[in-house]
Amino acid sequence: MFSTTPFSTSDFSAIDITLLQLIPSDPIILLSFINTRLRDQYSSLDDLCDDLDIDRTEIEDKLRLAGFEYNPDQNQFR
């Protein structure tokens, strides 16, 4: 039988997932992830990086190597 008791937050205390582990490492998937967040949630790359506590330079460098540059006027990498 299945338990009908809902999970409590303490049930997940052993799970240690940091936000950096959720950010894609593949540059093309990273591009999609970042641009989607910029489109849907953030007005600038700085806002996204501050909120997610990620290094802007690292994101820009990784995407630059894949041929993409951040355009602040369009608020996306192209």
PDB file of N, CA and C in Angstrom:
ATOM      1  N   MET A   1       0.836  -1.178   0.000  1.00  0.00           N
ATOM      2  CA  MET A   1       0.000   0.000   0.000  1.00  0.00           C
ATOM      3  C   MET A   1       0.878   1.236   0.000  1.00  0.00           C
ATOM      4  N   PHE A   2       0.378   2.271  -0.604  1.00  0.00           N
ATOM      5  CA  PHE A   2       1.098   3.532  -0.649  1.00  0.00           C
ATOM      6  C   PHE A   2       0.740   4.371   0.556  1.00  0.00           C
ATOM      7  N   SER A   3       1.720   5.059   1.063  1.00  0.00           N
ATOM      8  CA  SER A   3       1.487   5.966   2.183  1.00  0.00           C
ATOM      9  C   SER A   3       0.816   7.230   1.668  1.00  0.00           C
ATOM     10  N   THR A   4      -0.148   7.708   2.400  1.00  0.00           N
ATOM     11  CA  THR A   4      -0.815   8.956   2.027  1.00  0.00           C
ATOM     12  C   THR A   4      -0.262  10.128   2.822  1.00  0.00           C
ATOM     13  N   THR A   5       0.749   9.873   3.634  1.00  0.00           N
ATOM     14  CA  THR A   5       1.352  10.938   4.416  1.00  0.00           C
ATOM     15  C   THR A   5       2.247  11.780   3.510  1.00  0.00           C
ATOM     16  N   PRO A   6       2.032  13.095   3.484  1.00  0.00           N
ATOM     17  CA  PRO A   6       2.882  13.946   2.641  1.00  0.00           C
ATOM     18  C   PRO A   6       4.309  14.013   3.187  1.00  0.00           C
ATOM     19  N   PHE A   7       5.242  14.291   2.290  1.00  0.00           N
ATOM     20  CA  PHE A   7       6.627  14.453   2.710  1.00  0.00           C
ATOM     21  C   PHE A   7       6.776  15.745   3.493  1.00  0.00           C
ATOM     22  N   SER A   8       7.652  15.719   4.452  1.00  0.00           N
ATOM     23  CA  SER A   8       7.995  16.959   5.143  1.00  0.00           C
ATOM     24  C   SER A   8       9.363  17.392   4.649  1.00  0.00           C
ATOM     25  N   THR A   9       9.713  18.639   4.890  1.00  0.00           N
ATOM     26  CA  THR A   9      11.008  19.139   4.429  1.00  0.00           C
ATOM     27  C   THR A   9      12.156  18.398   5.095  1.00  0.00           C
ATOM     28  N   SER A  10      11.953  17.854   6.265  1.00  0.00           N
ATOM     29  CA  SER A  10      13.024  17.120   6.940  1.00  0.00           C
ATOM     30  C   SER A  10      13.350  15.813   6.228  1.00  0.00           C
ATOM     31  N   ASP A  11      12.409  15.288   5.433  1.00  0.00           N
ATOM     32  CA  ASP A  11      12.660  14.065   4.671  1.00  0.00           C
ATOM     33  C   ASP A  11      13.766  14.253   3.645  1.00  0.00           C
ATOM     34  N   PHE A  12      14.010  15.491   3.257  1.00  0.00           N
ATOM     35  CA  PHE A  12      14.987  15.785   2.219  1.00  0.00           C
ATOM     36  C   PHE A  12      16.263  16.414   2.772  1.00  0.00           C
ATOM     37  N   SER A  13      16.471  16.374   4.049  1.00  0.00           N
ATOM     38  CA  SER A  13      17.632  17.032   4.647  1.00  0.00           C
ATOM     39  C   SER A  13      18.949  16.411   4.188  1.00  0.00           C
ATOM     40  N   ALA A  14      18.943  15.151   3.792  1.00  0.00           N
ATOM     41  CA  ALA A  14      20.175  14.493   3.367  1.00  0.00           C
ATOM     42  C   ALA A  14      20.539  14.841   1.925  1.00  0.00           C
ATOM     43  N   ILE A  15      19.613  15.414   1.184  1.00  0.00           N
ATOM     44  CA  ILE A  15      19.872  15.771  -0.203  1.00  0.00           C
ATOM     45  C   ILE A  15      20.574  17.114  -0.226  1.00  0.00           C
ATOM     46  N   ASP A  16      21.775  17.132  -0.803  1.00  0.00           N
ATOM     47  CA  ASP A  16      22.564  18.348  -0.850  1.00  0.00           C
ATOM     48  C   ASP A  16      22.783  18.740  -2.310  1.00  0.00           C
ATOM     49  N   ILE A  17      21.804  19.410  -2.866  1.00  0.00           N
ATOM     50  CA  ILE A  17      21.906  19.841  -4.249  1.00  0.00           C
ATOM     51  C   ILE A  17      22.121  21.351  -4.251  1.00  0.00           C
ATOM     52  N   THR A  18      23.237  21.771  -4.796  1.00  0.00           N
ATOM     53  CA  THR A  18      23.481  23.204  -4.907  1.00  0.00           C
ATOM     54  C   THR A  18      22.973  23.687  -6.247  1.00  0.00           C
ATOM     55  N   LEU A  19      22.743  24.962  -6.343  1.00  0.00           N
ATOM     56  CA  LEU A  19      22.255  25.536  -7.584  1.00  0.00           C
ATOM     57  C   LEU A  19      23.253  25.329  -8.712  1.00  0.00           C
ATOM     58  N   LEU A  20      24.542  25.383  -8.406  1.00  0.00           N
ATOM     59  CA  LEU A  20      25.545  25.182  -9.447  1.00  0.00           C
ATOM     60  C   LEU A  20      25.455  23.802 -10.060  1.00  0.00           C
ATOM     61  N   GLN A  21      24.997  22.818  -9.305  1.00  0.00           N
ATOM     62  CA  GLN A  21      24.831  21.478  -9.849  1.00  0.00           C
ATOM     63  C   GLN A  21      23.659  21.413 -10.823  1.00  0.00           C
ATOM     64  N   LEU A  22      22.741  22.346 -10.710  1.00  0.00           N
ATOM     65  CA  LEU A  22      21.574  22.357 -11.580  1.00  0.00           C
ATOM     66  C   LEU A  22      21.815  23.124 -12.873  1.00  0.00           C
ATOM     67  N   ILE A  23      22.865  23.940 -12.920  1.00  0.00           N
ATOM     68  CA  ILE A  23      23.163  24.728 -14.102  1.00  0.00           C
ATOM     69  C   ILE A  23      23.895  23.831 -15.105  1.00  0.00           C
ATOM     70  N   PRO A  24      23.383  23.768 -16.325  1.00  0.00           N
ATOM     71  CA  PRO A  24      23.969  22.869 -17.324  1.00  0.00           C
ATOM     72  C   PRO A  24      25.430  23.198 -17.620  1.00  0.00           C
ATOM     73  N   SER A  25      26.228  22.178 -17.867  1.00  0.00           N
ATOM     74  CA  SER A  25      27.632  22.397 -18.214  1.00  0.00           C
ATOM     75  C   SER A  25      27.834  22.431 -19.728  1.00  0.00           C
ATOM     76  N   ASP A  26      26.978  21.764 -20.481  1.00  0.00           N
ATOM     77  CA  ASP A  26      27.054  21.804 -21.939  1.00  0.00           C
ATOM     78  C   ASP A  26      26.719  23.225 -22.403  1.00  0.00           C
ATOM     79  N   PRO A  27      27.573  23.852 -23.237  1.00  0.00           N
ATOM     80  CA  PRO A  27      27.350  25.247 -23.607  1.00  0.00           C
ATOM     81  C   PRO A  27      26.041  25.512 -24.338  1.00  0.00           C
ATOM     82  N   ILE A  28      25.575  24.600 -25.164  1.00  0.00           N
ATOM     83  CA  ILE A  28      24.326  24.826 -25.898  1.00  0.00           C
ATOM     84  C   ILE A  28      23.124  24.725 -24.958  1.00  0.00           C
ATOM     85  N   ILE A  29      23.159  23.785 -24.064  1.00  0.00           N
ATOM     86  CA  ILE A  29      22.078  23.668 -23.077  1.00  0.00           C
ATOM     87  C   ILE A  29      22.150  24.843 -22.105  1.00  0.00           C
ATOM     88  N   LEU A  30      23.361  25.257 -21.752  1.00  0.00           N
ATOM     89  CA  LEU A  30      23.545  26.435 -20.901  1.00  0.00           C
ATOM     90  C   LEU A  30      22.953  27.670 -21.567  1.00  0.00           C
ATOM     91  N   LEU A  31      23.201  27.824 -22.863  1.00  0.00           N
ATOM     92  CA  LEU A  31      22.644  28.952 -23.615  1.00  0.00           C
ATOM     93  C   LEU A  31      21.122  28.986 -23.493  1.00  0.00           C
ATOM     94  N   SER A  32      20.495  27.856 -23.713  1.00  0.00           N
ATOM     95  CA  SER A  32      19.042  27.768 -23.616  1.00  0.00           C
ATOM     96  C   SER A  32      18.567  28.069 -22.197  1.00  0.00           C
ATOM     97  N   PHE A  33      19.245  27.507 -21.206  1.00  0.00           N
ATOM     98  CA  PHE A  33      18.897  27.713 -19.804  1.00  0.00           C
ATOM     99  C   PHE A  33      18.974  29.197 -19.442  1.00  0.00           C
ATOM    100  N   ILE A  34      20.098  29.834 -19.776  1.00  0.00           N
ATOM    101  CA  ILE A  34      20.308  31.240 -19.423  1.00  0.00           C
ATOM    102  C   ILE A  34      19.335  32.140 -20.181  1.00  0.00           C
ATOM    103  N   ASN A  35      19.208  31.944 -21.485  1.00  0.00           N
ATOM    104  CA  ASN A  35      18.303  32.803 -22.260  1.00  0.00           C
ATOM    105  C   ASN A  35      16.854  32.656 -21.828  1.00  0.00           C
ATOM    106  N   THR A  36      16.450  31.458 -21.480  1.00  0.00           N
ATOM    107  CA  THR A  36      15.080  31.262 -20.996  1.00  0.00           C
ATOM    108  C   THR A  36      14.862  32.004 -19.689  1.00  0.00           C
ATOM    109  N   ARG A  37      15.813  31.889 -18.779  1.00  0.00           N
ATOM    110  CA  ARG A  37      15.708  32.616 -17.507  1.00  0.00           C
ATOM    111  C   ARG A  37      15.700  34.117 -17.736  1.00  0.00           C
ATOM    112  N   LEU A  38      16.565  34.596 -18.628  1.00  0.00           N
ATOM    113  CA  LEU A  38      16.603  36.031 -18.921  1.00  0.00           C
ATOM    114  C   LEU A  38      15.270  36.495 -19.506  1.00  0.00           C
ATOM    115  N   ARG A  39      14.708  35.719 -20.389  1.00  0.00           N
ATOM    116  CA  ARG A  39      13.430  36.083 -21.009  1.00  0.00           C
ATOM    117  C   ARG A  39      12.279  36.071 -20.001  1.00  0.00           C
ATOM    118  N   ASP A  40      12.251  35.041 -19.154  1.00  0.00           N
ATOM    119  CA  ASP A  40      11.083  34.827 -18.299  1.00  0.00           C
ATOM    120  C   ASP A  40      11.175  35.457 -16.917  1.00  0.00           C
ATOM    121  N   GLN A  41      12.406  35.666 -16.402  1.00  0.00           N
ATOM    122  CA  GLN A  41      12.508  36.045 -14.998  1.00  0.00           C
ATOM    123  C   GLN A  41      13.395  37.241 -14.680  1.00  0.00           C
ATOM    124  N   TYR A  42      14.350  37.556 -15.532  1.00  0.00           N
ATOM    125  CA  TYR A  42      15.353  38.555 -15.156  1.00  0.00           C
ATOM    126  C   TYR A  42      15.474  39.646 -16.203  1.00  0.00           C
ATOM    127  N   SER A  43      15.652  40.865 -15.739  1.00  0.00           N
ATOM    128  CA  SER A  43      15.783  42.000 -16.654  1.00  0.00           C
ATOM    129  C   SER A  43      17.219  42.225 -17.099  1.00  0.00           C
ATOM    130  N   SER A  44      18.163  41.508 -16.508  1.00  0.00           N
ATOM    131  CA  SER A  44      19.562  41.637 -16.929  1.00  0.00           C
ATOM    132  C   SER A  44      20.353  40.406 -16.498  1.00  0.00           C
ATOM    133  N   LEU A  45      21.509  40.237 -17.122  1.00  0.00           N
ATOM    134  CA  LEU A  45      22.404  39.143 -16.759  1.00  0.00           C
ATOM    135  C   LEU A  45      22.917  39.330 -15.333  1.00  0.00           C
ATOM    136  N   ASP A  46      23.164  40.566 -14.942  1.00  0.00           N
ATOM    137  CA  ASP A  46      23.609  40.827 -13.564  1.00  0.00           C
ATOM    138  C   ASP A  46      22.562  40.384 -12.548  1.00  0.00           C
ATOM    139  N   ASP A  47      21.289  40.680 -12.826  1.00  0.00           N
ATOM    140  CA  ASP A  47      20.215  40.255 -11.914  1.00  0.00           C
ATOM    141  C   ASP A  47      20.170  38.739 -11.789  1.00  0.00           C
ATOM    142  N   LEU A  48      20.272  38.054 -12.921  1.00  0.00           N
ATOM    143  CA  LEU A  48      20.260  36.587 -12.923  1.00  0.00           C
ATOM    144  C   LEU A  48      21.429  36.047 -12.101  1.00  0.00           C
ATOM    145  N   CYS A  49      22.626  36.543 -12.375  1.00  0.00           N
ATOM    146  CA  CYS A  49      23.815  36.049 -11.670  1.00  0.00           C
ATOM    147  C   CYS A  49      23.765  36.347 -10.177  1.00  0.00           C
ATOM    148  N   ASP A  50      23.300  37.541  -9.821  1.00  0.00           N
ATOM    149  CA  ASP A  50      23.178  37.882  -8.397  1.00  0.00           C
ATOM    150  C   ASP A  50      22.171  36.972  -7.699  1.00  0.00           C
ATOM    151  N   ASP A  51      21.031  36.780  -8.333  1.00  0.00           N
ATOM    152  CA  ASP A  51      19.980  35.978  -7.721  1.00  0.00           C
ATOM    153  C   ASP A  51      20.373  34.507  -7.594  1.00  0.00           C
ATOM    154  N   LEU A  52      21.024  33.971  -8.623  1.00  0.00           N
ATOM    155  CA  LEU A  52      21.408  32.564  -8.606  1.00  0.00           C
ATOM    156  C   LEU A  52      22.782  32.333  -7.987  1.00  0.00           C
ATOM    157  N   ASP A  53      23.433  33.424  -7.607  1.00  0.00           N
ATOM    158  CA  ASP A  53      24.759  33.360  -6.990  1.00  0.00           C
ATOM    159  C   ASP A  53      25.754  32.606  -7.871  1.00  0.00           C
ATOM    160  N   ILE A  54      25.807  33.041  -9.138  1.00  0.00           N
ATOM    161  CA  ILE A  54      26.748  32.455 -10.079  1.00  0.00           C
ATOM    162  C   ILE A  54      27.651  33.553 -10.624  1.00  0.00           C
ATOM    163  N   ASP A  55      28.818  33.170 -11.102  1.00  0.00           N
ATOM    164  CA  ASP A  55      29.818  34.103 -11.595  1.00  0.00           C
ATOM    165  C   ASP A  55      29.516  34.493 -13.041  1.00  0.00           C
ATOM    166  N   ARG A  56      29.224  35.774 -13.241  1.00  0.00           N
ATOM    167  CA  ARG A  56      28.890  36.268 -14.583  1.00  0.00           C
ATOM    168  C   ARG A  56      30.026  36.004 -15.568  1.00  0.00           C
ATOM    169  N   THR A  57      31.250  36.257 -15.150  1.00  0.00           N
ATOM    170  CA  THR A  57      32.398  36.064 -16.037  1.00  0.00           C
ATOM    171  C   THR A  57      32.507  34.619 -16.498  1.00  0.00           C
ATOM    172  N   GLU A  58      32.253  33.688 -15.598  1.00  0.00           N
ATOM    173  CA  GLU A  58      32.316  32.269 -15.944  1.00  0.00           C
ATOM    174  C   GLU A  58      31.271  31.917 -17.005  1.00  0.00           C
ATOM    175  N   ILE A  59      30.055  32.434 -16.830  1.00  0.00           N
ATOM    176  CA  ILE A  59      28.983  32.178 -17.797  1.00  0.00           C
ATOM    177  C   ILE A  59      29.342  32.798 -19.147  1.00  0.00           C
ATOM    178  N   GLU A  60      29.773  34.064 -19.119  1.00  0.00           N
ATOM    179  CA  GLU A  60      30.122  34.735 -20.367  1.00  0.00           C
ATOM    180  C   GLU A  60      31.283  34.053 -21.085  1.00  0.00           C
ATOM    181  N   ASP A  61      32.304  33.653 -20.334  1.00  0.00           N
ATOM    182  CA  ASP A  61      33.455  32.980 -20.937  1.00  0.00           C
ATOM    183  C   ASP A  61      33.057  31.665 -21.582  1.00  0.00           C
ATOM    184  N   LYS A  62      32.260  30.884 -20.883  1.00  0.00           N
ATOM    185  CA  LYS A  62      31.840  29.579 -21.404  1.00  0.00           C
ATOM    186  C   LYS A  62      31.002  29.750 -22.675  1.00  0.00           C
ATOM    187  N   LEU A  63      30.095  30.712 -22.671  1.00  0.00           N
ATOM    188  CA  LEU A  63      29.258  30.921 -23.846  1.00  0.00           C
ATOM    189  C   LEU A  63      30.032  31.606 -24.970  1.00  0.00           C
ATOM    190  N   ARG A  64      31.003  32.437 -24.635  1.00  0.00           N
ATOM    191  CA  ARG A  64      31.846  33.065 -25.660  1.00  0.00           C
ATOM    192  C   ARG A  64      32.642  32.000 -26.419  1.00  0.00           C
ATOM    193  N   LEU A  65      33.147  31.008 -25.702  1.00  0.00           N
ATOM    194  CA  LEU A  65      33.884  29.917 -26.353  1.00  0.00           C
ATOM    195  C   LEU A  65      33.005  29.148 -27.339  1.00  0.00           C
ATOM    196  N   ALA A  66      31.707  29.151 -27.083  1.00  0.00           N
ATOM    197  CA  ALA A  66      30.767  28.466 -27.976  1.00  0.00           C
ATOM    198  C   ALA A  66      30.252  29.408 -29.072  1.00  0.00           C
ATOM    199  N   GLY A  67      30.750  30.670 -29.068  1.00  0.00           N
ATOM    200  CA  GLY A  67      30.383  31.613 -30.120  1.00  0.00           C
ATOM    201  C   GLY A  67      29.248  32.553 -29.793  1.00  0.00           C
ATOM    202  N   PHE A  68      28.903  32.694 -28.519  1.00  0.00           N
ATOM    203  CA  PHE A  68      27.778  33.542 -28.129  1.00  0.00           C
ATOM    204  C   PHE A  68      28.246  34.695 -27.250  1.00  0.00           C
ATOM    205  N   GLU A  69      27.661  35.863 -27.478  1.00  0.00           N
ATOM    206  CA  GLU A  69      27.957  37.059 -26.687  1.00  0.00           C
ATOM    207  C   GLU A  69      26.650  37.583 -26.090  1.00  0.00           C
ATOM    208  N   TYR A  70      26.751  38.152 -24.904  1.00  0.00           N
ATOM    209  CA  TYR A  70      25.574  38.735 -24.263  1.00  0.00           C
ATOM    210  C   TYR A  70      25.272  40.087 -24.890  1.00  0.00           C
ATOM    211  N   ASN A  71      24.024  40.306 -25.262  1.00  0.00           N
ATOM    212  CA  ASN A  71      23.558  41.578 -25.784  1.00  0.00           C
ATOM    213  C   ASN A  71      22.615  42.180 -24.747  1.00  0.00           C
ATOM    214  N   PRO A  72      23.068  43.215 -24.018  1.00  0.00           N
ATOM    215  CA  PRO A  72      22.224  43.777 -22.957  1.00  0.00           C
ATOM    216  C   PRO A  72      20.953  44.448 -23.470  1.00  0.00           C
ATOM    217  N   ASP A  73      20.992  44.975 -24.702  1.00  0.00           N
ATOM    218  CA  ASP A  73      19.794  45.599 -25.261  1.00  0.00           C
ATOM    219  C   ASP A  73      18.680  44.592 -25.507  1.00  0.00           C
ATOM    220  N   GLN A  74      19.071  43.376 -25.898  1.00  0.00           N
ATOM    221  CA  GLN A  74      18.094  42.319 -26.121  1.00  0.00           C
ATOM    222  C   GLN A  74      17.957  41.405 -24.922  1.00  0.00           C
ATOM    223  N   ASN A  75      18.847  41.571 -23.938  1.00  0.00           N
ATOM    224  CA  ASN A  75      18.870  40.750 -22.726  1.00  0.00           C
ATOM    225  C   ASN A  75      18.910  39.255 -23.057  1.00  0.00           C
ATOM    226  N   GLN A  76      19.846  38.927 -23.945  1.00  0.00           N
ATOM    227  CA  GLN A  76      20.033  37.523 -24.307  1.00  0.00           C
ATOM    228  C   GLN A  76      21.409  37.316 -24.919  1.00  0.00           C
ATOM    229  N   PHE A  77      21.824  36.061 -24.929  1.00  0.00           N
ATOM    230  CA  PHE A  77      23.049  35.682 -25.630  1.00  0.00           C
ATOM    231  C   PHE A  77      22.667  35.342 -27.052  1.00  0.00           C
ATOM    232  N   ARG A  78      23.507  35.817 -27.983  1.00  0.00           N
ATOM    233  CA  ARG A  78      23.270  35.541 -29.410  1.00  0.00           C
ATOM    234  C   ARG A  78      24.575  35.185 -30.073  1.00  0.00           C
TER     235      ARG A  78
END
